[in-house]
Amino acid sequence: MSDSISSDEVKHVAHLARLRLTSEELATFTEQLRAVLDHAKDVEALDLDDVEPMSHPLPIENTMRKDIPNPMLKPSDFLPEAPAVEGGRFLVPKILGEEE
Amino acid sequence: MNQETFKDNWELIVGLEVHVELATQTKLFCGCLNQFGSEANTNVCPVCLGLPGSLPVVNETAVYYAMQLGRALHCSVNRSVFARKNYFYPDMPKDYQISQYDLPTNLNGYLELPTGEAVGIERAHIEEDTGKTTHIGTSGRISGSDYSLVDYNRAGIPLIEVVSKPEIRTIEQAKAYVSELRNIILALDISDAKMEEGSIRVDANVSVRENGEQNLRTRCEIKNVNSLKSLGRAIEYEANRHISLYGNGEYPKQETRHWDEDAGRTRSGRSKEDAEDYRYFTEPDLVPLNPSEETIAKIDQEMPELPSERRRKLANLTGVKSSDMTLLVERNHDAFALDAIEGGGEPEKVVKHLVNNLSSGLGALTPEALAQLIQMENNSEITSTQAKKVLGELVQRGGTPANLATELGFEAVGISDLENLVDQLINEHSDEWERFCSGDTKVQGFFVGQVMKSTSGQADGKVINQILNERSTAK
Amino acid sequence: MNSVTPKQYQSASEIAGLVANRETSAVEILERHLNQIEEHEKDVNAFNLVTINEARAAAKETDKLIVEGGNVGPLAGVPIAIKDNLCTKGIPTTASSKILEGWKPPYDATVVRKLKEAGATIIGKTNLDEFAMGSSTENSAFGPTRNPHDLSCVPGGSSGGSAAAVAAGFAPIAIGSDTGGSIRQPAALCGVVGVKPTYGGVSRYGLLAFASSLDQVGPFATSVKDAAIVHEVIGGYDPLDSTSIKQAPNSFVNEIDQGVNKLKVGIISELMGGIDGITQEVIKQTNIAVSALSDAGAQVEEVSLPAALYCLSAYYLIAPAEASSNLSRYDGVRYGLRVDGANLKEMNVNTRTEGFGDEVKRRIMLGTYALSAGYYDAYYGKALKVRRLLAENFADLYKDYDVLLSPTSPCTAFKLGAKIDDPMTMYVNDVCTIPSNLVGHPAISIPFGSGKDGMPIGVQILAPPMNESVMYQVAHTLEKASQ
């Protein structure tokens, strides 16, 4: 079977997407993703150089809003739903890998 | 740009990325207040918190400001498309930033430095700002922190990112670029652009190459520069670091580095292995912006007078140094100068007074008054010392120089009177005069002193010396 | 066959009329439906949450307003079930995912607000495939929903809970979302009407995004007319949604009885015999529907939609790509599940690994891959071009035809567990419905007969963008013929 995606690549995208896979999952997911991508080879094979990509289904342009205020939320509206809060701010564990 | 040598045989290459926070009333994609200094997480809504189900709607004033800046930088304004820049970081509520990627609003312009040189502008695009993360721990920096706290008040504030081409060759040019960009932004009134407050942020891309080399070498991005002075220091440090590495047979690694102000050095940031693949794609929740030709024409018509234009007006006057022109425009004194000149003030003297004596402000001084004052000086109606005092009073309380001079009892002794006095002194002190005429300059002070005594100090020293010299050569 | 469908369905418009005229009360209507729920919900599992107290309070308010002579709106007292990926203020909105279990939004989705303003009684949040990813509702973190016609079968997905709620008589109306067929396919499998509006016709504000350029919110109902009424209530321009259409469409309800005389109907040949897994019964019923339209005066012909063959692939590149980005925000920082870690990154990974189910993970990875450096052009970029081609195909057809027709699903409801192990097998269920999502066109599924096992079959009518009235017209005719 052609290698439309390797398990290393699956590992890499899992990492990019902040997901951890067990070795079994890695094997299973690789097989499953491969099946989908193999199916997508029909699209890959098409010569569409002259066709414009279509990001939006409708040809709308220039939808904007005026620079006037809208009602805002109060901290009590959403902080109670937060996993961890301190002094009105969202608390997260220490962030690594920035400065030396 | 001319080739300039940075050090030894090395050329400095700098490109600047400047982020400008726009002073709109509300955020870029929602109607939350764009306000500095509010209590944490009080200027937020489902959209800028990135709550599930929320959607962005773009602020038309932010778009207008972006186009204005683009035109002021001589860019083409284009049909643009928003894109998502995907990466995980807690200050980004959606874990993607809405920005512009391959179809930005503004492309291919240039910024004219006060020296007249132009630095190419790659693009100026619109994007949303992130929230603010505070690191709690012993140092307040990320490394060594125990945890962090996030405030989303700033998330979603509109930013314009101006990206220059890597055409800057000296540190002075880099600083001048930022200054000038800032002045343009202030002229457009789209941001207060304060580096200290973070409403204008500068990242520098620095590399070096040997004189004559055609290709560009590895560059590093320097972040966390908070003043023009730091910018200069950071560029210098980084360029030297590269030169040093090359000297040792090594190469700089392509990376983002942070400027450490206290230590006076840059430090490595995220390493290449963790370099993100941003997976840009067109933002499906927003539609393309396609400004009409009428809109762009309107922007061009309404363009306020930009600093370069204002400098050009001054440049048409002879005898004005370019550094003085820049200073006047920066202080917003250029219009005043032109008015004073129109009112009869001698251009060189107008500029001199403004540059040297009026740096703290014009107060109640009018252009006409300045013109008059200069005329009085030229006619020796007052001495230059007296003129300075009168100027001070004019700034404080307005009025006319003639009235103030009278009020202060300043009346320079007229030239003819001085001539008579000098002639009298020559007659009375012939020995001293002999000595002066044969080159004894020490005696000059004696004559000047005598004149000053007779006129109670109201004589212009320069004029006295002039008369003495005239008399001595006449002989 | 173990089933819980009621013998008779009451229509929403009937209920609204009776309530407004005070021939019955909103409270009475509600209690009747709550009783049905109490009796059968344990077998069906249509709901993640039945909002008993809130519903009772709302019904009481409606009755009070009527007594006071106030204006109550066209859905007065009508119980409506809401798919649990639409925000309901103060009421848990979970997308049937562990990562949002118990999360209470501080705001209502625009559609929810409009329904409330129309006097409806929101009766509960229905089950779905997690984050709307699936075609059977088996991907829910809270257990599958069962098909009321046969409790050993799936109701379809991803809006399986909403479809089942209507089919089981728990509510005359339910709201779902459709990204690749998630309203129409479960409607077909559960024997009810399901509509996907024109993209931009109904606001997405408050809909937990799956694939932003494909998602639409739409109604389930027991009749075409009811669906049209609800569609009109929830549709319209929303300044909070940049992709919402500004022009008001023509009324859907007024012209619904126009019939199909002289209308041209194109039968999409690529979606008939040749597709994977299509059953003889589905083909048979579809042909009967075609004849019915012909008998009613329509001109029916076979047409070709060549790009239809590539839609499945294009969809399974575009939708996961957008989803991978839309689901990044679930990182344990601001709301929902957090599983701690030694540092931020570990916390993100722990949270998402534990919080997301397998299908969601699959699609996130697939989407991340399709967008990643080096693969964008080959996969995602190409898929966007297929989309353009498909739009051109449709535009050509609509020059000559008023509507198009196809089966909704290649098969009737399959047994729980039958297709869950092989994603591709599950994905091909969407082959008839996906084209409309890719191009943003409206489509409706109406029940039309059943298979040998008595399980419902649905027929799909597709219409040009903003042209729902002709779609409803044709659907209404077919509905009459099916009875």
PDB file of N, CA, C and O in Angstrom, chain B residues 141 233 259-265 267:
ATOM      1  N   ARG B 141      10.057  36.887  34.682  1.00  0.00           N
ATOM      2  CA  ARG B 141      10.260  36.440  33.299  1.00  0.00           C
ATOM      3  C   ARG B 141       9.697  35.039  33.170  1.00  0.00           C
ATOM      4  O   ARG B 141       9.383  34.410  34.160  1.00  0.00           O
ATOM      5  N   ARG B 233      21.030  49.647  20.503  1.00  0.00           N
ATOM      6  CA  ARG B 233      21.926  48.766  21.250  1.00  0.00           C
ATOM      7  C   ARG B 233      21.738  47.308  20.823  1.00  0.00           C
ATOM      8  O   ARG B 233      22.699  46.556  20.658  1.00  0.00           O
ATOM      9  N   TRP B 259      15.771  40.673  23.491  1.00  0.00           N
ATOM     10  CA  TRP B 259      16.723  41.671  23.967  1.00  0.00           C
ATOM     11  C   TRP B 259      16.585  41.796  25.485  1.00  0.00           C
ATOM     12  O   TRP B 259      15.499  42.032  26.007  1.00  0.00           O
ATOM     13  N   ASP B 260      17.675  41.617  26.180  1.00  0.00           N
ATOM     14  CA  ASP B 260      17.694  41.773  27.623  1.00  0.00           C
ATOM     15  C   ASP B 260      18.323  43.129  27.927  1.00  0.00           C
ATOM     16  O   ASP B 260      19.542  43.279  27.843  1.00  0.00           O
ATOM     17  N   GLU B 261      17.484  44.092  28.265  1.00  0.00           N
ATOM     18  CA  GLU B 261      17.924  45.478  28.464  1.00  0.00           C
ATOM     19  C   GLU B 261      18.961  45.583  29.563  1.00  0.00           C
ATOM     20  O   GLU B 261      19.981  46.254  29.430  1.00  0.00           O
ATOM     21  N   ASP B 262      18.709  44.923  30.675  1.00  0.00           N
ATOM     22  CA  ASP B 262      19.620  45.023  31.815  1.00  0.00           C
ATOM     23  C   ASP B 262      20.986  44.433  31.507  1.00  0.00           C
ATOM     24  O   ASP B 262      22.014  45.011  31.836  1.00  0.00           O
ATOM     25  N   ALA B 263      20.977  43.275  30.867  1.00  0.00           N
ATOM     26  CA  ALA B 263      22.256  42.614  30.590  1.00  0.00           C
ATOM     27  C   ALA B 263      22.920  43.159  29.337  1.00  0.00           C
ATOM     28  O   ALA B 263      24.081  42.887  29.081  1.00  0.00           O
ATOM     29  N   GLY B 264      22.165  43.890  28.526  1.00  0.00           N
ATOM     30  CA  GLY B 264      22.726  44.460  27.306  1.00  0.00           C
ATOM     31  C   GLY B 264      23.073  43.413  26.256  1.00  0.00           C
ATOM     32  O   GLY B 264      24.038  43.550  25.513  1.00  0.00           O
ATOM     33  N   ARG B 265      22.247  42.366  26.199  1.00  0.00           N
ATOM     34  CA  ARG B 265      22.524  41.316  25.211  1.00  0.00           C
ATOM     35  C   ARG B 265      21.224  40.667  24.746  1.00  0.00           C
ATOM     36  O   ARG B 265      20.183  40.835  25.357  1.00  0.00           O
ATOM     37  N   ARG B 267      19.134  37.107  23.906  1.00  0.00           N
ATOM     38  CA  ARG B 267      19.150  35.709  24.359  1.00  0.00           C
ATOM     39  C   ARG B 267      18.295  34.867  23.426  1.00  0.00           C
ATOM     40  O   ARG B 267      17.297  35.346  22.894  1.00  0.00           O
TER      41      ARG B 267
END
